[in-house]
Short mmCIF file of C-alpha atoms and ligand atoms in Angstrom, two decimals:
data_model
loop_
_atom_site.label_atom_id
_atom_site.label_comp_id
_atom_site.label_asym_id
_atom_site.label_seq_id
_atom_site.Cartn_x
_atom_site.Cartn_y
_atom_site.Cartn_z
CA UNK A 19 -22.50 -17.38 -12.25
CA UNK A 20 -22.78 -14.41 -14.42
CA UNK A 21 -20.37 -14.00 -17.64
CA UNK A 22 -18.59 -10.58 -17.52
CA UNK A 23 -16.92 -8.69 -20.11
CA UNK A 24 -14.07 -6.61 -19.52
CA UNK A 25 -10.93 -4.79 -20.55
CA UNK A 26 -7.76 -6.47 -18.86
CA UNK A 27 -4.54 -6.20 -18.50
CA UNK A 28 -2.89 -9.50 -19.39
CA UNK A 29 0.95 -8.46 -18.74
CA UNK A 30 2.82 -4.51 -17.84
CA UNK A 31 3.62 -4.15 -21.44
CA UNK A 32 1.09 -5.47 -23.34
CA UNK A 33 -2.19 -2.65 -23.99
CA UNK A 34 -5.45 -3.57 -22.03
CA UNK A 35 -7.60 -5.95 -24.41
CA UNK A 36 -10.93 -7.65 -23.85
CA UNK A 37 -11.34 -11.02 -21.99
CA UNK A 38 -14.53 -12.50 -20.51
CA UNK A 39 -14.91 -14.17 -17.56
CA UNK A 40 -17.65 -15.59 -14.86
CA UNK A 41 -18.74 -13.02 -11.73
CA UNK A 42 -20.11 -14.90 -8.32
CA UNK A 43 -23.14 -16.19 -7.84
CA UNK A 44 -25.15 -13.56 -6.12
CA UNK A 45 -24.90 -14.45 -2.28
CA UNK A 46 -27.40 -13.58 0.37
CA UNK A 47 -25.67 -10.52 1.15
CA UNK A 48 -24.49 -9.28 -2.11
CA UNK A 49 -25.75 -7.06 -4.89
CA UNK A 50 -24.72 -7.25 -8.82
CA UNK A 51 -24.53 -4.34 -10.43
CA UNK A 52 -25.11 -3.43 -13.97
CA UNK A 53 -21.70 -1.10 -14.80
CA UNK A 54 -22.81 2.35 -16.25
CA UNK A 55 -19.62 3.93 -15.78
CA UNK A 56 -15.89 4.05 -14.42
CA UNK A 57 -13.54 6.48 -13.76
CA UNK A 58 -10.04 6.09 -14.77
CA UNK A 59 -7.74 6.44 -11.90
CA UNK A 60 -3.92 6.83 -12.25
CA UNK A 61 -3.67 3.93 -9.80
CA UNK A 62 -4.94 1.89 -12.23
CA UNK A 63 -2.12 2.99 -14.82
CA UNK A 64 0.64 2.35 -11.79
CA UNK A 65 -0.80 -1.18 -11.40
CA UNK A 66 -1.66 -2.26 -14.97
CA UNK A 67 1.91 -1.29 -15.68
CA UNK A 68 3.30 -2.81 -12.27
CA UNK A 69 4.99 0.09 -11.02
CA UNK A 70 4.21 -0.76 -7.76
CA UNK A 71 5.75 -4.31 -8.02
CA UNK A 72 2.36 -5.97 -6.83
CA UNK A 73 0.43 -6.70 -10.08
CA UNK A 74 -1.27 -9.71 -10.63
CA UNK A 75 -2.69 -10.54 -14.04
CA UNK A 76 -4.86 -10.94 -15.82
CA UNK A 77 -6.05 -7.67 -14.45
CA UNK A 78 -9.63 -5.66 -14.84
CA UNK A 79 -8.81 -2.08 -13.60
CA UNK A 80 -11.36 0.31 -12.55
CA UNK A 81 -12.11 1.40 -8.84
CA UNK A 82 -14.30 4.37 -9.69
CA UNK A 83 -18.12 2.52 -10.21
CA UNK A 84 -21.50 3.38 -10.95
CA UNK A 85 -24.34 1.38 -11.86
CA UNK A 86 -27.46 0.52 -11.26
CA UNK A 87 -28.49 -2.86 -8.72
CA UNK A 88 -29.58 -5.24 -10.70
CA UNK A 89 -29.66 -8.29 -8.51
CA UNK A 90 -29.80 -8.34 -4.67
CA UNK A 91 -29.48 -11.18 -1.82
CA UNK A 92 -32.08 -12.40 0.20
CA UNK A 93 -30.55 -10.39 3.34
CA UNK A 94 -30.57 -6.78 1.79
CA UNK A 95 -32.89 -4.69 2.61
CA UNK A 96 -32.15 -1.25 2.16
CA UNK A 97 -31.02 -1.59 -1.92
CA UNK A 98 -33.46 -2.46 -4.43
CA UNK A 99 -33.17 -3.66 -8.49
CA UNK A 100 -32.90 0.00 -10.30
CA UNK A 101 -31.04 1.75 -7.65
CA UNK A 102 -28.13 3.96 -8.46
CA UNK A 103 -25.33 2.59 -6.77
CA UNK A 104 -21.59 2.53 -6.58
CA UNK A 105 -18.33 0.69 -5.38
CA UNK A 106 -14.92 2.33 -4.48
CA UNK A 107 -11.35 0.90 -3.96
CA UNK A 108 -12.23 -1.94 -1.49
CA UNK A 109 -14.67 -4.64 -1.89
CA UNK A 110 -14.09 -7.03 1.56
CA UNK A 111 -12.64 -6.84 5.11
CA UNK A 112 -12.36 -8.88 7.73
CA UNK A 113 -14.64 -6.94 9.65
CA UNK A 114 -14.08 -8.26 13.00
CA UNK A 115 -10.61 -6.09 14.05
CA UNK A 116 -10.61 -2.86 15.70
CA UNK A 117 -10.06 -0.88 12.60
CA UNK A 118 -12.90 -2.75 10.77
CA UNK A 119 -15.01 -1.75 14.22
CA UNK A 120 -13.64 1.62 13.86
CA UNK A 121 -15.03 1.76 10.52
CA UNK A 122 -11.25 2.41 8.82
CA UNK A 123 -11.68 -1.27 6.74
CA UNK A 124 -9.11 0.14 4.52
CA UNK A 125 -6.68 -0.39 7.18
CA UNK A 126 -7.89 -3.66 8.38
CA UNK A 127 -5.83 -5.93 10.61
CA UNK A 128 -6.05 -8.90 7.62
CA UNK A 129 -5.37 -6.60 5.29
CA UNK A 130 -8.67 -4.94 3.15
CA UNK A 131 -9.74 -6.83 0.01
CA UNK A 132 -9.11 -4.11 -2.96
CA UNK A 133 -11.60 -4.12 -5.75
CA UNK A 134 -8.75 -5.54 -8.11
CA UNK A 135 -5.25 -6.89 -8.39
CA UNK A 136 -6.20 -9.00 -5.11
CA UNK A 137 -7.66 -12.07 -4.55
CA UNK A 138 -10.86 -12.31 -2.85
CA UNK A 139 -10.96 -13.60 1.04
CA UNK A 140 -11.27 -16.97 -0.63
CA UNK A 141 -7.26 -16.24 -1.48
CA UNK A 142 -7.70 -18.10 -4.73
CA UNK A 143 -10.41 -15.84 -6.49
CA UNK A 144 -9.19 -12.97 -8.65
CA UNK A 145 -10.77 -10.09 -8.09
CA UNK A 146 -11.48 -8.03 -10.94
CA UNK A 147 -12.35 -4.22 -11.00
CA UNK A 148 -14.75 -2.05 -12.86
CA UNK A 149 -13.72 -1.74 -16.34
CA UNK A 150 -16.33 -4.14 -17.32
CA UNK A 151 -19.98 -4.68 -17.63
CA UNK A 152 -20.98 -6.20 -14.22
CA UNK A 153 -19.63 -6.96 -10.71
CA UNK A 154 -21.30 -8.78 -7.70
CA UNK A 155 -20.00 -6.72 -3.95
CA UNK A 156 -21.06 -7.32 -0.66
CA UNK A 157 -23.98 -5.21 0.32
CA UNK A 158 -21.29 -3.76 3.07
CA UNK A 159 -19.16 -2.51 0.25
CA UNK A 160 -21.59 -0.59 -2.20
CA UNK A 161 -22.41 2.97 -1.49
CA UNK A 162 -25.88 4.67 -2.74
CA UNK A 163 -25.05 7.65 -4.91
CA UNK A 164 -27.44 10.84 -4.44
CA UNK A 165 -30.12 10.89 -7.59
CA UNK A 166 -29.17 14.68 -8.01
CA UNK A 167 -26.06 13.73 -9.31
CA UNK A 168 -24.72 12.96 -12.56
CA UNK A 169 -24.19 9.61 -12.59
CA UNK A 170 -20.74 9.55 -14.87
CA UNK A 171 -19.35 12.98 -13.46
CA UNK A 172 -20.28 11.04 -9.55
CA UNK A 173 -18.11 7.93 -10.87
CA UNK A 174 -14.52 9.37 -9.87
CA UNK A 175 -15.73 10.23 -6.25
CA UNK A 176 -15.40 6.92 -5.15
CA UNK A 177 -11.50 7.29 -5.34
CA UNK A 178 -10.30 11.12 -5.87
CA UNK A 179 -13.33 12.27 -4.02
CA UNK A 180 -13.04 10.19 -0.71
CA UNK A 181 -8.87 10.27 -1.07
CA UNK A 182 -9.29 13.95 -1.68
CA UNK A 183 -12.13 14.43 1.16
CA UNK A 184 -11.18 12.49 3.71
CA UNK A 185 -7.59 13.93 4.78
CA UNK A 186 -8.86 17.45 3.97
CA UNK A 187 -11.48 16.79 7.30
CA UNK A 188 -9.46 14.95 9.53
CA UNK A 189 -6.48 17.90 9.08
CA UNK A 190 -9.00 20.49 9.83
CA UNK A 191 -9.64 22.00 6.24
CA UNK A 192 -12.28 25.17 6.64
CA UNK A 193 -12.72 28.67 7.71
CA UNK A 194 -9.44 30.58 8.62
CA UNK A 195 -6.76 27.91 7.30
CA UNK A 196 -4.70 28.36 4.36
CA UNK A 197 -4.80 24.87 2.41
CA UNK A 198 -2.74 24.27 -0.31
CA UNK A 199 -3.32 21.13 -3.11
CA UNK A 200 -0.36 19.88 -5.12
CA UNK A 201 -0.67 18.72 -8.38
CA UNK A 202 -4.02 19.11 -10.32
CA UNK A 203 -5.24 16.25 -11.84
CA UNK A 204 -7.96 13.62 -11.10
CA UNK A 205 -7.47 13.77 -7.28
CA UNK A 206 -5.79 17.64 -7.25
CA UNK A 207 -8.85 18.75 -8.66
CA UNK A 208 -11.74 17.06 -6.48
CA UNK A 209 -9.43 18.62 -3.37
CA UNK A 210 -10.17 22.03 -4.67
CA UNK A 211 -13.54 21.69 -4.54
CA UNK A 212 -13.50 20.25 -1.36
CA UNK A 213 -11.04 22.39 0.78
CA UNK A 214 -13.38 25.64 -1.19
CA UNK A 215 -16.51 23.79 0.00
CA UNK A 216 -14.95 23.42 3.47
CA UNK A 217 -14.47 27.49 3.65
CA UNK A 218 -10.61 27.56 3.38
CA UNK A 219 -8.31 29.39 1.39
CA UNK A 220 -6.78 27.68 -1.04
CA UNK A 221 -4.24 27.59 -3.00
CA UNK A 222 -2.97 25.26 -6.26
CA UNK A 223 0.73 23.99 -6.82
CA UNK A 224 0.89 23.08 -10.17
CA UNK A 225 3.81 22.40 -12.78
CA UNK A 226 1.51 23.03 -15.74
CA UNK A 227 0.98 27.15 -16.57
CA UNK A 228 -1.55 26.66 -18.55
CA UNK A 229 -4.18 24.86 -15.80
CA UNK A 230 -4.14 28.86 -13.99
CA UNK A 231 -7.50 29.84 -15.34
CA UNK A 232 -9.27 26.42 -14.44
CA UNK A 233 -7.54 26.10 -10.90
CA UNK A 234 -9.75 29.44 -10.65
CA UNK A 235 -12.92 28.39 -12.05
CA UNK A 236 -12.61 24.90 -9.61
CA UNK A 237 -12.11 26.95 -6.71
CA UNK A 238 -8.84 27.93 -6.01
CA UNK A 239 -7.84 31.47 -4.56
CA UNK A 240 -4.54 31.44 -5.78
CA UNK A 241 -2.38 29.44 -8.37
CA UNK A 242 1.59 28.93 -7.63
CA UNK A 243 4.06 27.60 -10.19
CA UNK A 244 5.53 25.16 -8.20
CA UNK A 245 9.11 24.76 -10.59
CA UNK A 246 9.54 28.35 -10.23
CA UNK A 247 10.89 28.70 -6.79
CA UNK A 248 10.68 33.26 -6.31
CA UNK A 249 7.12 32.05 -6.89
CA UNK A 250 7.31 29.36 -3.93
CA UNK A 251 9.35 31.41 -1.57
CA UNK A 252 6.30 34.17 -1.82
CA UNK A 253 3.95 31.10 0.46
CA UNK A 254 7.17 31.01 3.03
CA UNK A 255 5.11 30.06 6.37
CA UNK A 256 2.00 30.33 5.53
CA UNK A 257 -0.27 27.04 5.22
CA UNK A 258 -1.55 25.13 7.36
CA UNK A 259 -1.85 22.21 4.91
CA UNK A 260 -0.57 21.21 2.33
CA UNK A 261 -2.57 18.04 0.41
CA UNK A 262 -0.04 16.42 -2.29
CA UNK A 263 -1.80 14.13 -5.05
CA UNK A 264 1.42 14.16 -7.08
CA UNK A 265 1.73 10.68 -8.99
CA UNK A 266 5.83 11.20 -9.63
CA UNK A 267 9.09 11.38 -7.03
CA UNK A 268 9.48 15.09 -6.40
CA UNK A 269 11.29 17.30 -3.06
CA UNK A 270 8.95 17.44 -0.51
CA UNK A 271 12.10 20.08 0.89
CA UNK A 272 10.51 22.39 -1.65
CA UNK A 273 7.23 22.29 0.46
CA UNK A 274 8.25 21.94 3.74
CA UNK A 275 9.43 25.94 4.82
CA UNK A 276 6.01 26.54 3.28
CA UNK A 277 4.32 25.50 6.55
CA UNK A 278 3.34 27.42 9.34
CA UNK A 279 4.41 26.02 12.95
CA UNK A 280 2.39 22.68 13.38
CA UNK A 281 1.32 22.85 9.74
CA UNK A 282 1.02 19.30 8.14
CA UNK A 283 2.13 17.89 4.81
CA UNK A 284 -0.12 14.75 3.64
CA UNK A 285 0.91 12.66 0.74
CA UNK A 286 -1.72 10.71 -1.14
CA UNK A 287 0.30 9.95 -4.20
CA UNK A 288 1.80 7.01 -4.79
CA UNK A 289 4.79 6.96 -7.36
CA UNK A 290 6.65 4.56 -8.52
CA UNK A 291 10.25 5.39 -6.06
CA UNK A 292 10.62 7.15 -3.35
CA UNK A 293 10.74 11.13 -3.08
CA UNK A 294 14.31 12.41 -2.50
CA UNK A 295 14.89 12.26 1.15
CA UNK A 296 13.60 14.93 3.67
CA UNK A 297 16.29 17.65 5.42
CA UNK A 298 15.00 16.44 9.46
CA UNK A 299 15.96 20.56 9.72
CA UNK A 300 12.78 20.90 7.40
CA UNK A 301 10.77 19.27 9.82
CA UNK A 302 12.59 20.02 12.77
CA UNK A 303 12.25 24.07 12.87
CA UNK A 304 8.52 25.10 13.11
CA UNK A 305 7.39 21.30 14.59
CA UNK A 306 5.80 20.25 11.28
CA UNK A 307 4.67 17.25 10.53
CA UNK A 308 4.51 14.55 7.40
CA UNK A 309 1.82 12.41 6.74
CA UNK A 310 0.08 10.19 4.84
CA UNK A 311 -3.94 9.34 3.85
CA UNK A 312 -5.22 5.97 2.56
CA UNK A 313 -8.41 6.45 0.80
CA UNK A 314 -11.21 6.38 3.26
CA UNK A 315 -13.50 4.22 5.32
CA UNK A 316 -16.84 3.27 3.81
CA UNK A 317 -19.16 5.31 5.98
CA UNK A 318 -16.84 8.39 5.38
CA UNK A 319 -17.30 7.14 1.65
CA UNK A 320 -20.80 7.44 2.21
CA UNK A 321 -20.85 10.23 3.88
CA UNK A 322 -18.43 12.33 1.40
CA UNK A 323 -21.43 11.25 -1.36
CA UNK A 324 -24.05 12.86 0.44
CA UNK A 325 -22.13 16.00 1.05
CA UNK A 326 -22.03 15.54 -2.89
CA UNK A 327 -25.55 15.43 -3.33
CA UNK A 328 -25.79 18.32 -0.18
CA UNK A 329 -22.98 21.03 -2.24
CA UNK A 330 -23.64 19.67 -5.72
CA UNK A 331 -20.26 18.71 -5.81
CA UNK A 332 -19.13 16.06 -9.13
CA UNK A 333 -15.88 15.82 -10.70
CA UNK A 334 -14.84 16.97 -14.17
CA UNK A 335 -14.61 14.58 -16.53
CA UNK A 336 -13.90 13.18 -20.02
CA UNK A 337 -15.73 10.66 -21.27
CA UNK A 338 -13.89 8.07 -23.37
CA UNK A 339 -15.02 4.65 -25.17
CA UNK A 340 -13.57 1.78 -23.47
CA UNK A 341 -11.59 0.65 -26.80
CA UNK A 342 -9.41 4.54 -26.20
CA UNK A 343 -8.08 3.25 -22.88
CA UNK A 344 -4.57 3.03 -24.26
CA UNK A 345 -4.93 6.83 -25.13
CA UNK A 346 -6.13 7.75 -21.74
CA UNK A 347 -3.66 6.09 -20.20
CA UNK A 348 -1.17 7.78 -21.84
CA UNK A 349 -2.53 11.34 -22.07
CA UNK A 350 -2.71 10.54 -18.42
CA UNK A 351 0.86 9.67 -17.90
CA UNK A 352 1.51 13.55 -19.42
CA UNK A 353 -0.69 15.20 -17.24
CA UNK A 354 -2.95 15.98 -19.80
CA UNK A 355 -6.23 15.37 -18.15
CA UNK A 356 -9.03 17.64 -17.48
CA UNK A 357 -10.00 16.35 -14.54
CA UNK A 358 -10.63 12.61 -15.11
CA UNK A 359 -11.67 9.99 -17.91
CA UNK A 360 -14.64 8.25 -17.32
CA UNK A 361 -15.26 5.14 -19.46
CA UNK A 362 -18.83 4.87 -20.63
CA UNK A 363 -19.15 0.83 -20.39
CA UNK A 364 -22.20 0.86 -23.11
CA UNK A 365 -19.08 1.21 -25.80
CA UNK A 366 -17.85 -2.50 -24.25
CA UNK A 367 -21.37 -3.57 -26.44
CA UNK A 368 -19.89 -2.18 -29.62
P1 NAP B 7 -3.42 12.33 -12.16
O1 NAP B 7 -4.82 12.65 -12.55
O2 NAP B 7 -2.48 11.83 -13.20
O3 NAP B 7 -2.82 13.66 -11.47
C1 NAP B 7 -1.51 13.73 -10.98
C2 NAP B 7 -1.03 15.18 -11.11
O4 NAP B 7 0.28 15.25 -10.53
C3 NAP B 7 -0.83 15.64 -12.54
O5 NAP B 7 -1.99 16.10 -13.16
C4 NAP B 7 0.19 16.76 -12.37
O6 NAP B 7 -0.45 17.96 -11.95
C5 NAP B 7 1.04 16.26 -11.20
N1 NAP B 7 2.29 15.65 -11.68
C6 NAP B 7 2.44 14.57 -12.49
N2 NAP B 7 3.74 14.30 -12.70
C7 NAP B 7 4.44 15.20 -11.99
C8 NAP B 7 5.82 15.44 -11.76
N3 NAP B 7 6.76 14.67 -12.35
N4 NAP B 7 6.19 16.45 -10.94
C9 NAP B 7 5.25 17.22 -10.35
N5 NAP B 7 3.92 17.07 -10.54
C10 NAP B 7 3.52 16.07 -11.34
O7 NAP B 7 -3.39 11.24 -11.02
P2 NAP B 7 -4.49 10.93 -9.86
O8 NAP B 7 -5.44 9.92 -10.36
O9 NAP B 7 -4.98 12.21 -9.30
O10 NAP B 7 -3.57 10.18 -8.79
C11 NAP B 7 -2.49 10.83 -8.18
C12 NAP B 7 -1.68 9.87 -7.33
O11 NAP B 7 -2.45 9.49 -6.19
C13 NAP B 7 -1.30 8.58 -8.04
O12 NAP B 7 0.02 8.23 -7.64
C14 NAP B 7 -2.30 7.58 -7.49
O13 NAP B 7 -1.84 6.25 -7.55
C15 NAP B 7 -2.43 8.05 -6.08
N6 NAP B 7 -3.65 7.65 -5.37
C16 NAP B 7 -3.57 7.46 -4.04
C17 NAP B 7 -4.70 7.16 -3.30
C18 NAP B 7 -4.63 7.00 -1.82
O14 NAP B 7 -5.57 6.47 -1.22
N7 NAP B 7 -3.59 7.46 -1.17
C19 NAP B 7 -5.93 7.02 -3.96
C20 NAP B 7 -5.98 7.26 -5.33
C21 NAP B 7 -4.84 7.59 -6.03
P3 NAP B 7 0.03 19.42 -12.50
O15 NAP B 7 -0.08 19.32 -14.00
O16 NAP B 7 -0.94 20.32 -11.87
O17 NAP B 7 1.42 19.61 -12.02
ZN1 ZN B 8 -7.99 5.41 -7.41
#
């Protein structure tokens, strides 16, 4: 066993502290990984504060990981000690269902194995996320991060880059659509850079003025003030999709007429209720769709990385000390975030 140290969550009130507590035994498939960094993700604020109902504590956050391999199984092959690596939002599958075969394990039959507030296959292990010093994964389950890129800015990938990337491909994002990306924050932001790298046009929907000039710089065409609805009425008809990464209830009515016949709305927030209910008429007129995106499998994961490496493409981030958590968290909560906080895990040493 390997002792870990961590930040957890012990209860939805309480502010994350530090606890210590004993990783697996490296198995003959596995790999241990020395934590360099971790991004902050607002699902970890939803589930350290249990908006989502589901939490199970204590609780190590942190889906967002990069690190270097610092122990591998007999069986693996193709990782080596010193190799930058990183692990996303699942750790297990079942891997024998069609989805797993289909390489979507985060919609496995059994239900996929996320990297924390679960329990492991085992269903008595807790298993406990990146805001800590080391984690032992399933070879299966850790991607290899391109050398080219930063390691700390390449952290938030692993969750607003493959939520971000992956719907933005299957929906057709590229040359001659008009995309538009709703709300920019950790995942808002890594869509821009995507749907620009894809070729499209894009456009941000923000409810913050004053994130115009860096919507720009991301990528973004054009910038619309999404509470101020002459604004909104301007975009009447014209996307083909429309990518929303809000983390609060708002009217997806406001979006819908927006569309252009076929066009698609895909949510990948996750709030804590439900969005006021859609007018069918909405959807009805002009045969548009709503949808929804689940992060992505692991050989899209991989793949988004090397298209990374490929464009050059990291997210924007902030680095913070593990011990300001409780200030992330809550600059977080007020959309005050440019793009994402990454938690540099030497400070868990201080
Ligand atoms: P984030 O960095 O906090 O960004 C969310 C953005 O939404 C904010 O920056 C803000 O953008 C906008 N926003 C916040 N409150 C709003 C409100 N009341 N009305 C309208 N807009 C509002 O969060 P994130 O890490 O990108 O995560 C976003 C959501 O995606 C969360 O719910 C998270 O749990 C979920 N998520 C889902 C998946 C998946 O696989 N489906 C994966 C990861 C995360 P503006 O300032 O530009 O308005
Ligand atoms: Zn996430």
């Amino acid at each position: 066993m390997t002792k870990a140290r961590a930040y957890a969550a012990q209860d939805a009130t309480s502010p994350l502290a530090p606890i210590s507590f004993e990783r697996r035994e490296v198995r003959p498939d596995d790999v241990q990984i020395d934590i360099m960094f971790c991004g902050v993700c607002h699902s970890d604020l939803h589930q350290a504060r249990n908006d989502w109902k589901n939490s199970i504590y204590p609780m190590v956050p942190g889906h967002e990981i990069v690190g270097h391999a610092s122990k591998v199984g007999s069986n693996v092959k193709d990782i080596k000690e010193g190799d930058l690596v990183a692990v996303g939002c699942m750790v297990d599958s079942c891997g024998g269902c069609q989805e797993c075969k289909d390489h979507f394990e985060q919609f496995c039959a059994g239900g996929m194995t996320p990297t924390y507030n679960s329990y492991e296959r085992d269903g008595k292990t807790l298993a406990q996320g990146g805001y800590s010093d080391v984690i032992v994964v399933k070879r299966s389950f850790v991607l290899t991060v391109p050398g080219n890129l930063d390691p700390a800015a390449a952290a938030p990938l692993l969750c607003a880059g493959i939520t971000t990337y992956s719907p933005l491909k299957h929906w057709g994002a590229g040359p001659g659509k008009k995309v538009g990306i709703v709300g920019l924050g950790g995942l808002g932001h890594m869509g821009v850079k995507f749907a620009r790298a894809f070729g499209a046009q894009v456009a941000v929907f923000t409810t913050s003025p004053n994130k115009r000039e860096d919507a720009l710089r991301l990528g973004a065409h054009e910038v619309i003030l999404s509470k101020d609805p002459e604004d909104m009425k301007k975009h009447a008809g014209s996307f083909d999709f429309i990518l929303d990464t809000v983390s609060a209830p708002h009217d997806l009515n406001n979006y819908l007429p927006l569309l252009k016949r076929d066009g698609t709305i895909t949510l990948v927030g996750v709030p804590d209720s439900d969005h006021p209910p859609v007018a069918p008429f909405n959807l009805i007129f002009g045969r548009k769709r709503l949808a929804g995106s689940l992060i992505g499998g692991i050989a899209e994961t991989q793949e988004m990385l090397d298209f990374c490496g490929e464009h050059n493409i990291v997210s924007d981030i902030e680095m913070i000390d593990i011990q300001d958590i409780e200030k992330a968290f809550t600059r977080m909560a007020k959309s005050d975030v440019k793009y994402r906080f990454v938690i540099d895990m030497k400070s868990l040493a201080a």
